[in-house]
XYZ file of C-alpha atoms in Angstrom:
663
model
C 120.515 62.951 73.529
C 119.450 65.960 75.607
C 121.401 69.215 75.371
C 120.896 71.185 78.587
C 122.069 74.656 79.595
C 122.946 74.197 83.281
C 123.369 77.305 85.439
C 126.424 77.485 87.758
C 124.320 77.052 90.918
C 123.078 73.575 89.920
C 126.090 71.224 89.736
C 123.758 68.355 90.649
C 122.329 68.503 87.112
C 125.700 67.796 85.475
C 124.899 64.080 85.331
C 122.330 61.615 84.062
C 121.303 60.857 87.648
C 120.682 64.528 88.449
C 118.549 65.077 85.364
C 116.641 61.843 86.020
C 115.941 63.023 89.576
C 114.374 66.251 88.298
C 112.390 64.470 85.580
C 111.055 61.947 88.095
C 109.937 64.734 90.437
C 108.278 66.650 87.595
C 106.428 63.539 86.394
C 105.434 62.344 89.849
C 107.487 59.152 89.509
C 109.955 57.533 91.880
C 113.626 57.658 90.962
C 115.107 54.228 90.324
C 118.566 54.583 91.802
C 120.161 51.208 92.445
C 122.933 50.878 95.030
C 125.443 48.379 93.647
C 128.415 47.329 95.736
C 131.186 45.495 93.930
C 131.982 41.884 94.685
C 135.164 42.058 96.740
C 137.920 39.525 96.318
C 141.476 39.128 97.553
C 143.392 40.907 100.320
C 142.293 43.839 102.454
C 142.873 47.207 100.804
C 144.834 48.385 103.854
C 147.556 45.858 102.955
C 147.850 47.258 99.408
C 147.918 51.074 99.794
C 147.638 53.939 102.264
C 146.125 57.446 102.141
C 147.276 60.484 104.149
C 145.442 63.833 104.017
C 147.603 66.776 105.106
C 145.076 69.417 103.987
C 141.797 68.356 105.647
C 140.129 71.732 105.031
C 140.721 71.400 101.288
C 139.911 67.671 101.076
C 136.982 66.972 103.391
C 136.651 63.453 102.063
C 139.069 61.171 100.205
C 138.217 57.573 99.285
C 140.261 55.016 97.412
C 139.690 51.469 96.188
C 142.221 49.079 94.692
C 141.384 46.861 91.719
C 143.935 44.150 90.867
C 144.441 41.828 87.889
C 143.022 44.380 85.491
C 143.119 43.436 81.797
C 143.613 46.704 79.966
C 142.104 46.945 76.503
C 139.349 48.472 74.392
C 135.972 49.017 76.034
C 132.984 46.901 74.979
C 130.762 48.276 72.230
C 127.949 49.414 74.562
C 130.344 51.528 76.617
C 132.042 53.060 73.575
C 128.705 53.961 71.971
C 127.379 55.623 75.117
C 130.509 57.725 75.523
C 130.515 58.722 71.854
C 126.840 59.718 72.122
C 127.777 62.410 74.670
C 130.858 63.576 72.766
C 133.496 61.591 74.680
C 136.377 59.822 72.915
C 136.902 56.218 74.105
C 140.485 55.568 75.291
C 140.666 52.244 77.129
C 138.372 50.299 79.406
C 139.785 51.702 82.683
C 139.722 55.367 81.658
C 136.390 54.923 79.878
C 134.784 53.554 83.047
C 135.891 56.597 85.086
C 134.488 58.921 82.396
C 131.264 56.915 82.214
C 130.674 57.140 85.967
C 131.521 60.859 85.875
C 128.643 61.514 83.470
C 126.334 58.935 85.020
C 126.610 60.068 88.648
C 128.243 63.483 88.282
C 131.225 62.735 90.511
C 134.793 62.963 89.114
C 137.103 59.954 89.536
C 140.729 59.252 88.708
C 142.628 56.000 88.206
C 146.317 55.737 89.208
C 148.583 52.903 88.112
C 149.216 51.348 91.526
C 152.649 50.047 90.555
C 153.855 53.561 89.667
C 153.033 55.121 93.048
C 156.000 55.759 95.329
C 156.283 53.454 98.346
C 156.425 54.564 101.976
C 156.482 52.168 104.943
C 156.227 49.305 102.499
C 152.995 50.494 100.816
C 152.164 52.639 97.764
C 151.165 55.959 99.325
C 148.792 58.773 98.441
C 149.338 62.155 100.138
C 146.904 65.039 99.723
C 149.017 68.127 100.367
C 149.887 71.615 99.185
C 152.596 72.168 96.600
C 156.088 73.012 97.788
C 158.453 75.657 96.495
C 160.140 74.664 93.243
C 157.986 71.595 92.552
C 156.829 70.784 89.035
C 154.333 68.327 87.580
C 153.931 67.006 84.051
C 150.192 66.581 83.561
C 148.399 64.171 81.237
C 148.433 66.741 78.430
C 152.251 66.553 78.392
C 152.817 70.048 79.815
C 155.342 70.528 82.614
C 153.755 72.914 85.097
C 155.483 74.996 87.741
C 153.416 74.590 90.892
C 152.146 77.340 93.184
C 152.070 76.945 97.002
C 148.268 77.301 96.882
C 147.919 74.342 94.485
C 146.353 71.273 96.083
C 148.232 68.154 95.030
C 147.878 64.418 95.052
C 151.391 63.152 95.721
C 152.944 59.775 96.372
C 155.767 59.132 98.816
C 158.166 61.222 96.706
C 156.679 63.436 94.011
C 153.408 65.088 92.921
C 151.293 62.771 90.774
C 148.172 64.904 90.089
C 146.636 68.370 90.400
C 143.821 67.547 92.808
C 140.421 67.832 91.172
C 141.870 69.158 87.909
C 144.113 66.725 86.001
C 146.241 63.666 86.649
C 149.963 63.384 86.125
C 151.788 61.534 83.353
C 154.020 59.660 85.819
C 151.173 57.486 87.167
C 149.065 57.307 84.004
C 147.272 54.044 83.222
C 149.167 52.435 80.330
C 149.432 49.173 78.409
C 151.318 47.337 81.168
C 148.951 48.378 83.970
C 147.578 45.453 86.000
C 146.420 47.185 89.207
C 144.779 50.571 89.679
C 143.966 52.778 92.632
C 140.615 54.537 92.148
C 140.323 58.010 93.678
C 136.981 59.550 94.656
C 137.084 62.715 96.755
C 135.473 65.994 97.696
C 137.754 69.026 97.235
C 137.212 72.651 98.267
C 135.600 74.437 95.276
C 137.524 77.689 95.758
C 140.877 75.916 95.920
C 140.140 73.951 92.743
C 138.900 77.062 90.949
C 142.079 78.979 91.738
C 144.316 76.105 90.646
C 142.435 75.533 87.383
C 142.561 79.210 86.431
C 146.164 79.601 87.485
C 147.246 76.813 85.125
C 144.750 77.607 82.380
C 143.046 74.213 82.687
C 139.339 73.548 82.350
C 138.518 69.866 82.651
C 135.358 67.874 83.248
C 136.579 67.277 86.809
C 137.438 70.895 87.636
C 134.169 72.079 86.072
C 132.252 70.020 88.638
C 134.505 70.418 91.672
C 134.656 74.210 91.433
C 130.846 74.386 91.372
C 130.496 72.074 94.360
C 130.539 68.300 94.037
C 128.421 66.065 96.256
C 130.471 64.691 99.185
C 127.779 62.066 99.712
C 128.286 60.699 96.195
C 132.003 59.926 96.592
C 131.478 56.445 98.052
C 128.748 55.479 95.624
C 130.821 56.635 92.636
C 133.946 54.672 93.571
C 131.841 51.549 94.219
C 130.110 51.916 90.852
C 133.456 52.362 89.103
C 134.934 49.287 90.796
C 131.881 47.203 89.904
C 132.146 48.228 86.224
C 135.859 47.349 86.176
C 134.894 43.832 87.222
C 132.580 43.688 84.193
C 134.732 45.293 81.490
C 138.296 44.638 82.721
C 137.874 41.393 84.726
C 139.469 43.043 87.741
C 139.501 41.837 91.342
C 138.323 44.476 93.829
C 140.242 44.401 97.106
C 138.240 44.194 100.310
C 137.272 47.503 101.893
C 137.739 51.174 101.065
C 140.389 53.624 102.208
C 138.244 56.450 103.602
C 139.731 59.603 105.130
C 136.820 61.908 105.991
C 136.248 64.826 108.327
C 133.846 63.620 110.992
C 131.208 65.452 112.953
C 130.111 67.985 110.344
C 126.525 68.957 111.227
C 123.854 68.666 108.568
C 122.398 71.891 107.229
C 118.927 72.826 108.444
C 116.923 75.705 106.999
C 113.886 77.126 108.830
C 110.957 78.080 106.592
C 108.267 80.437 107.917
C 104.913 79.535 106.410
C 103.694 83.147 106.232
C 106.887 84.107 104.401
C 105.999 81.751 101.543
C 102.725 83.575 100.959
C 104.439 86.946 101.361
C 106.976 86.276 98.603
C 104.963 84.114 96.212
C 101.486 85.529 96.692
C 100.213 81.957 97.036
C 98.854 80.390 100.217
C 100.415 76.922 100.602
C 99.454 74.601 103.447
C 102.314 73.003 105.432
C 101.437 69.555 104.057
C 101.535 70.896 100.504
C 104.943 72.485 101.113
C 106.337 69.169 102.361
C 104.831 67.291 99.406
C 106.376 69.707 96.912
C 109.893 69.531 98.385
C 110.083 65.848 99.297
C 110.410 64.521 95.693
C 113.589 66.568 95.206
C 114.950 65.122 98.472
C 114.516 68.234 100.614
C 113.292 66.533 103.788
C 111.228 68.090 106.570
C 112.922 67.352 109.910
C 110.576 69.162 112.317
C 107.627 71.538 112.387
C 105.430 73.734 114.550
C 102.450 75.969 113.859
C 104.431 78.690 112.112
C 107.700 77.137 110.928
C 108.943 74.082 109.063
C 112.573 72.976 109.234
C 114.127 71.323 106.187
C 117.404 69.525 105.556
C 118.618 69.993 101.974
C 120.453 67.093 100.307
C 124.236 67.089 100.061
C 124.047 67.461 96.271
C 122.364 70.906 96.565
C 125.058 73.320 97.857
C 122.980 76.223 96.523
C 120.289 75.770 99.191
C 121.367 77.796 102.224
C 118.626 80.365 102.937
C 114.885 80.490 103.435
C 114.416 82.255 100.099
C 116.210 79.371 98.365
C 113.509 76.998 99.581
C 110.783 79.425 98.511
C 112.349 79.579 95.059
C 112.192 75.780 94.871
C 108.537 75.913 95.940
C 107.763 78.377 93.145
C 109.503 76.133 90.626
C 107.749 72.991 91.811
C 104.335 74.630 92.245
C 104.607 76.191 88.780
C 105.248 79.797 87.861
C 102.081 79.760 85.763
C 100.094 78.858 88.896
C 101.128 82.063 90.683
C 98.128 84.438 90.350
C 98.457 87.949 88.944
C 97.621 90.434 91.707
C 97.291 94.195 91.662
C 99.765 96.044 93.885
C 98.653 97.062 97.353
C 96.774 100.362 97.032
C 96.584 101.087 100.752
C 98.330 104.423 100.237
C 101.312 103.571 102.414
C 104.123 106.067 101.877
C 107.262 104.648 100.304
C 110.391 106.707 100.815
C 112.455 107.219 97.663
C 115.909 108.710 98.320
C 116.749 111.883 96.361
C 119.668 110.087 94.703
C 117.206 107.772 92.952
C 115.400 110.749 91.406
C 118.724 112.235 90.350
C 119.861 109.006 88.663
C 116.572 108.819 86.800
C 116.783 112.443 85.683
C 120.394 112.116 84.489
C 119.531 108.965 82.562
C 116.448 110.560 80.982
C 118.389 113.693 80.000
C 121.089 111.660 78.268
C 118.597 109.420 76.502
C 116.661 112.488 75.343
C 119.931 113.855 73.909
C 120.310 110.770 71.736
C 122.890 109.042 73.945
C 122.409 105.286 74.391
C 123.117 103.501 77.671
C 125.845 100.851 77.887
C 126.760 98.438 80.686
C 130.380 97.286 80.998
C 132.479 95.180 83.376
C 133.289 96.582 86.828
C 136.887 95.411 86.419
C 139.583 95.733 83.791
C 143.300 95.932 83.137
C 145.427 97.784 85.739
C 147.140 99.782 82.974
C 143.749 101.214 81.934
C 142.860 102.282 85.489
C 146.046 103.885 86.795
C 145.099 107.500 86.093
C 143.621 108.043 89.586
C 146.180 106.211 91.699
C 146.826 102.508 92.058
C 143.690 100.474 91.336
C 142.329 97.814 93.688
C 143.698 94.451 92.529
C 141.627 91.256 92.580
C 143.011 88.208 94.396
C 141.478 85.694 91.993
C 140.974 87.450 88.628
C 139.634 85.918 85.437
C 142.837 87.105 83.773
C 145.310 89.983 83.733
C 142.941 92.083 81.618
C 140.289 91.701 84.370
C 142.555 91.917 87.425
C 141.699 95.400 88.766
C 138.504 97.136 89.865
C 137.766 100.119 87.658
C 138.643 103.633 88.792
C 136.912 105.230 85.813
C 134.049 104.384 83.458
C 135.936 105.705 80.415
C 138.009 102.581 79.526
C 134.904 100.399 79.397
C 133.103 102.870 77.133
C 136.136 103.081 74.837
C 136.019 99.294 74.486
C 132.338 99.514 73.540
C 133.205 102.256 71.033
C 135.956 100.104 69.494
C 133.507 97.200 69.163
C 130.986 99.420 67.375
C 133.640 100.848 65.061
C 134.749 97.348 64.073
C 131.152 96.600 63.118
C 130.822 99.597 60.822
C 129.182 102.217 63.046
C 129.403 105.780 61.705
C 128.221 107.517 64.867
C 128.455 106.416 68.510
C 126.914 108.296 71.445
C 126.958 106.176 74.609
C 126.890 106.633 78.378
C 127.167 104.462 81.462
C 126.148 104.995 85.066
C 127.994 102.774 87.517
C 130.319 102.416 90.489
C 134.052 103.072 90.498
C 136.440 101.796 93.168
C 139.365 103.611 94.748
C 141.993 102.224 97.124
C 142.355 103.655 100.620
C 145.562 104.025 102.564
C 145.853 101.315 105.241
C 146.375 102.070 108.916
C 148.518 100.536 111.640
C 147.595 97.822 114.162
C 144.266 98.338 115.947
C 144.169 97.500 119.691
C 140.384 97.445 120.220
C 137.496 95.702 118.467
C 135.984 99.035 117.480
C 139.299 100.216 116.104
C 139.761 96.905 114.298
C 136.320 97.257 112.698
C 137.151 100.814 111.679
C 140.452 99.604 110.229
C 138.623 96.976 108.183
C 136.279 99.660 106.845
C 139.261 101.826 105.944
C 140.859 98.911 104.131
C 137.797 98.433 101.930
C 137.913 100.381 98.677
C 136.047 103.663 98.511
C 133.132 103.403 96.099
C 131.912 106.323 94.023
C 128.979 106.341 91.632
C 129.676 108.116 88.361
C 128.162 108.736 84.962
C 130.339 108.938 81.851
C 129.560 109.613 78.211
C 131.468 109.257 74.953
C 130.723 110.985 71.626
C 132.299 110.023 68.313
C 131.561 110.261 64.602
C 129.146 112.323 62.569
C 127.141 115.038 64.246
C 124.010 114.277 62.202
C 124.433 110.796 60.772
C 122.482 110.181 57.568
C 121.729 113.835 56.726
C 123.361 114.661 53.394
C 122.708 118.375 53.761
C 124.802 118.624 56.947
C 128.029 118.210 55.001
C 129.442 115.386 57.123
C 130.222 117.534 60.180
C 131.967 115.664 63.027
C 131.125 116.016 66.719
C 133.357 118.340 68.703
C 133.667 119.756 72.203
C 130.639 122.003 71.731
C 128.445 118.920 71.197
C 129.765 117.479 74.448
C 129.056 120.744 76.250
C 125.557 120.752 74.769
C 124.796 117.328 76.217
C 126.044 118.489 79.617
C 123.819 121.557 79.369
C 120.817 119.313 78.741
C 121.691 117.359 81.899
C 121.900 120.602 83.906
C 118.597 121.742 82.465
C 116.888 118.461 83.368
C 118.324 118.443 86.904
C 117.424 122.126 87.399
C 120.438 122.623 89.651
C 120.629 125.806 91.704
C 124.103 126.478 90.281
C 125.195 127.142 86.689
C 127.218 124.743 84.552
C 130.818 125.938 84.456
C 133.535 124.541 82.182
C 136.941 125.722 83.397
C 139.852 124.979 81.023
C 142.251 122.641 82.798
C 144.206 119.546 81.800
C 142.598 116.372 83.161
C 143.656 112.681 83.052
C 143.096 111.215 79.559
C 142.252 114.718 78.274
C 144.131 116.607 75.570
C 145.659 119.916 76.682
C 143.763 122.986 75.401
C 140.681 120.815 74.841
C 139.774 119.686 78.346
C 137.929 121.274 81.224
C 136.812 120.768 84.787
C 133.017 120.575 85.015
C 131.506 122.421 87.977
C 128.097 123.328 89.304
C 128.836 126.797 90.596
C 131.750 126.271 92.986
C 131.235 122.480 93.298
C 133.490 120.372 91.110
C 131.458 117.556 89.577
C 133.768 116.009 86.975
C 135.601 116.639 83.730
C 135.043 116.934 79.981
C 137.687 116.595 77.284
C 138.841 115.370 73.942
C 140.438 112.017 74.769
C 144.204 111.860 74.246
C 145.542 109.993 71.186
C 147.384 107.605 73.542
C 144.187 106.547 75.336
C 142.348 106.246 72.022
C 145.089 104.107 70.457
C 145.340 101.869 73.541
C 141.778 100.677 72.886
C 142.150 100.455 69.082
C 139.721 103.318 68.606
C 139.736 105.670 65.623
C 139.517 109.242 66.928
C 138.732 111.991 67.660
C 136.699 111.016 70.740
C 135.042 113.414 73.185
C 134.175 112.230 76.682
C 132.969 113.466 80.048
C 132.723 111.851 83.471
C 130.679 113.216 86.369
C 130.334 112.212 89.998
C 126.717 111.351 90.798
C 127.448 111.993 94.481
C 128.785 115.477 93.703
C 125.713 116.257 91.598
C 123.457 115.042 94.405
C 125.169 117.459 96.805
C 124.184 120.472 94.677
C 120.790 121.920 95.717
C 118.056 121.747 93.096
C 115.773 124.683 92.411
C 112.308 124.534 93.872
C 109.674 124.649 91.173
C 107.616 127.808 91.601
C 104.824 129.199 89.495
C 105.732 132.278 87.525
C 103.123 134.191 85.585
C 103.482 135.264 81.984
C 105.567 138.438 81.501
C 103.483 141.609 81.822
C 105.999 143.865 80.076
C 107.837 143.483 76.767
C 111.451 142.480 76.571
C 114.255 143.489 74.241
C 117.432 141.916 72.929
C 120.957 143.072 72.237
C 123.596 141.024 70.394
C 127.337 141.354 70.788
C 130.226 139.563 69.078
C 133.687 139.542 70.628
C 137.016 138.287 69.295
C 138.818 136.423 72.085
C 141.785 134.122 72.424
C 140.769 130.509 71.753
C 142.130 129.525 75.161
C 139.614 131.835 76.872
C 136.482 130.117 78.174
C 133.255 131.222 76.504
C 131.448 130.347 79.733
C 133.603 132.841 81.644
C 132.638 135.575 79.180
C 128.952 134.608 79.248
C 128.907 134.623 83.044
C 130.552 138.056 83.166
C 128.004 139.484 80.732
C 125.135 137.993 82.740
C 126.467 139.570 85.923
C 127.178 143.082 84.553
C 124.863 143.601 81.564
C 122.185 145.228 83.744
C 124.405 148.145 84.685
C 122.512 150.736 86.743
C 119.236 148.875 86.077
C 120.405 145.970 88.229
C 121.025 142.269 87.755
C 117.335 141.320 87.711
C 116.604 142.912 84.320
C 118.990 140.486 82.556
C 116.631 137.630 81.749
C 119.110 135.419 79.870
C 122.501 135.470 78.153
C 123.263 132.752 75.632
C 126.037 131.945 73.165
C 124.496 131.572 69.714
C 127.447 131.592 67.287
C 131.101 130.533 67.182
C 133.339 131.407 64.216
C 136.990 130.728 63.372
C 138.620 131.785 60.122
C 139.279 134.871 58.062
C 139.311 137.694 58.980
C 139.609 136.470 62.598
C 143.297 136.292 63.670
C 144.953 132.900 64.284
C 144.410 131.376 67.739
C 141.357 133.598 68.170
C 137.624 132.905 68.017
C 134.598 135.074 67.372
C 131.886 134.483 69.981
C 128.403 135.945 69.550
C 126.122 136.381 72.579
C 122.457 137.338 72.821
C 121.436 139.410 75.874
C 117.722 139.454 76.701
C 116.438 142.316 78.891
C 113.073 142.468 80.677
C 111.740 144.102 83.820
C 108.940 142.624 85.884
C 107.857 146.094 87.064
C 107.765 148.353 83.982
C 108.660 148.707 80.335
C 112.347 149.418 79.827
C 113.166 152.314 77.527
C 115.530 151.912 74.612
C 117.870 154.513 76.060
C 118.120 152.665 79.394
C 118.907 149.364 77.719
C 121.435 150.916 75.323
C 123.267 152.614 78.195
C 123.494 149.384 80.165
C 124.564 147.484 77.043
C 127.337 149.948 76.159
C 128.567 149.835 79.727
C 129.051 146.065 79.724
C 130.945 146.248 76.406
C 133.493 148.590 77.951
C 133.847 146.315 80.964
C 134.315 143.287 78.687
C 137.214 144.908 76.851
C 138.833 145.951 80.111
C 138.297 142.618 81.951
C 139.248 140.097 79.248
C 141.159 142.144 76.673
C 138.727 141.064 73.959
C 137.873 143.017 70.824
C 134.205 143.924 70.549
C 132.974 143.676 66.953
C 130.730 146.683 66.427
């Protein structure tokens, strides 16, 4: 028994025949695929049943055979053992044969009890149609299902009898008194089957294959094989002929392959004859050729082959990845343009990683209730589930889910970030009379995409250091990480944190993040409601920035600056201010006015180096200590000059902000 991990693009490998085809090609052997037609006996099938397809786009091909005088019972030992070997439970000889052919050839089949099908115009009738309002169907699992108008049904003359390509109905189930069966073999639209299966929460062997793309060319062979086996194991009589309702005139796919393109992508020169020899064993046939191009027709069981690069991928697989030589990159010196946004993304990522923040990658969609803070989110037409039914408007919910996962697994400190795209709905317009206006309307209808970077901090500030006293991260840690990003980007505008309530941010502990006058995002302590909604244990501090807004801020040009020729000096000042007052506003004011009559240029740097709350500082107040560094590039500043400028800015501070200067 082989256990294979089949990727979604290769439905042809979901069968013994498909695997045997690949093994034969790999071993240089011919595939032994016998074409067995059943021995027909009795009346014409057209006198026993009829098939009507009302949804030709959803059912491109529908075949049916009738087998009479069936003796229902247990399957023979060889059939039971083969089904059990692949994990299938034997039921009865009719059902077991359909399951056997499903795994042998990869094409789903279904058997209806012919006597239980409703009669129309004197014949049991099969109708392939869409569900109607108010219809229900009890499927083989005993569940009564309310049908959706998009559901594709197999119905008889009166009622639905199966969810097409998903599961049969209980009303026409093969049972102990069954003597005649109608065998169904069809090709159904993968998207229609996928929607129906997800809508009803069903995942069957049939839907698994149909929604990935069954082989329309295998439908006839599968129903013939099933009928032939029913002769052997159920002593049935196969009626003459097949009911075949197919869409005619569909052109075969042809893919042009440029010979030079093969060498360009693979780095291997393959002659045209070698290309044909590599693709022919997997039934990709060359239909025509010229000096530069080969044209190939892929087989019907390979829906994944649509483009030139698909054929080149098959060539690489067949030629052998180990046979592709290792080549040095082209060193011709050709200039490759790298957009500034790429450098900015790299710098932001490196700054966050250097600050000890790990990168996470989350889903681009989530629950609508988690993404309603910035207007109505864009809803998906065919979601995986309600919790994945909206495109994200923020990166924060995904990071909170990652945080919750880490907390459940015992993490004591989490510092994570993500860089990704968010999606925002646009307001639709009215009818568009011209093609250009219609194209513009379509563009307006598409969601607006914005690239953002978000980070989340939680837990101990210095995990594992006993001498730190178990300090927890707070808003200052978040601001410190943002400062490291600004430092790495070297933006020509200072980082500004303006107190303001933001979505998902707690009042009095949230701020708008700006680069000078350009708003770039927000930073905050996440609200208890948002934390609890994701089963997170708080407090959590988060920030989210627009990459596009950061890219719009000019970056400083790197210039050489010599070592200082003259000594500098430092003055420290501590002020007692209301806790609601921004320390950045005070720092910026000092930086602007600390030079006094000496001018702005002598103030080399102003930095906040201490924050204190507690006695004897009054309640709702904070002590902030700033260091002011003075230096002139032209001469040595005297102590008297610096002291005069320093005293002047202290007076202005008290007057401007109403703070108390601690002398």
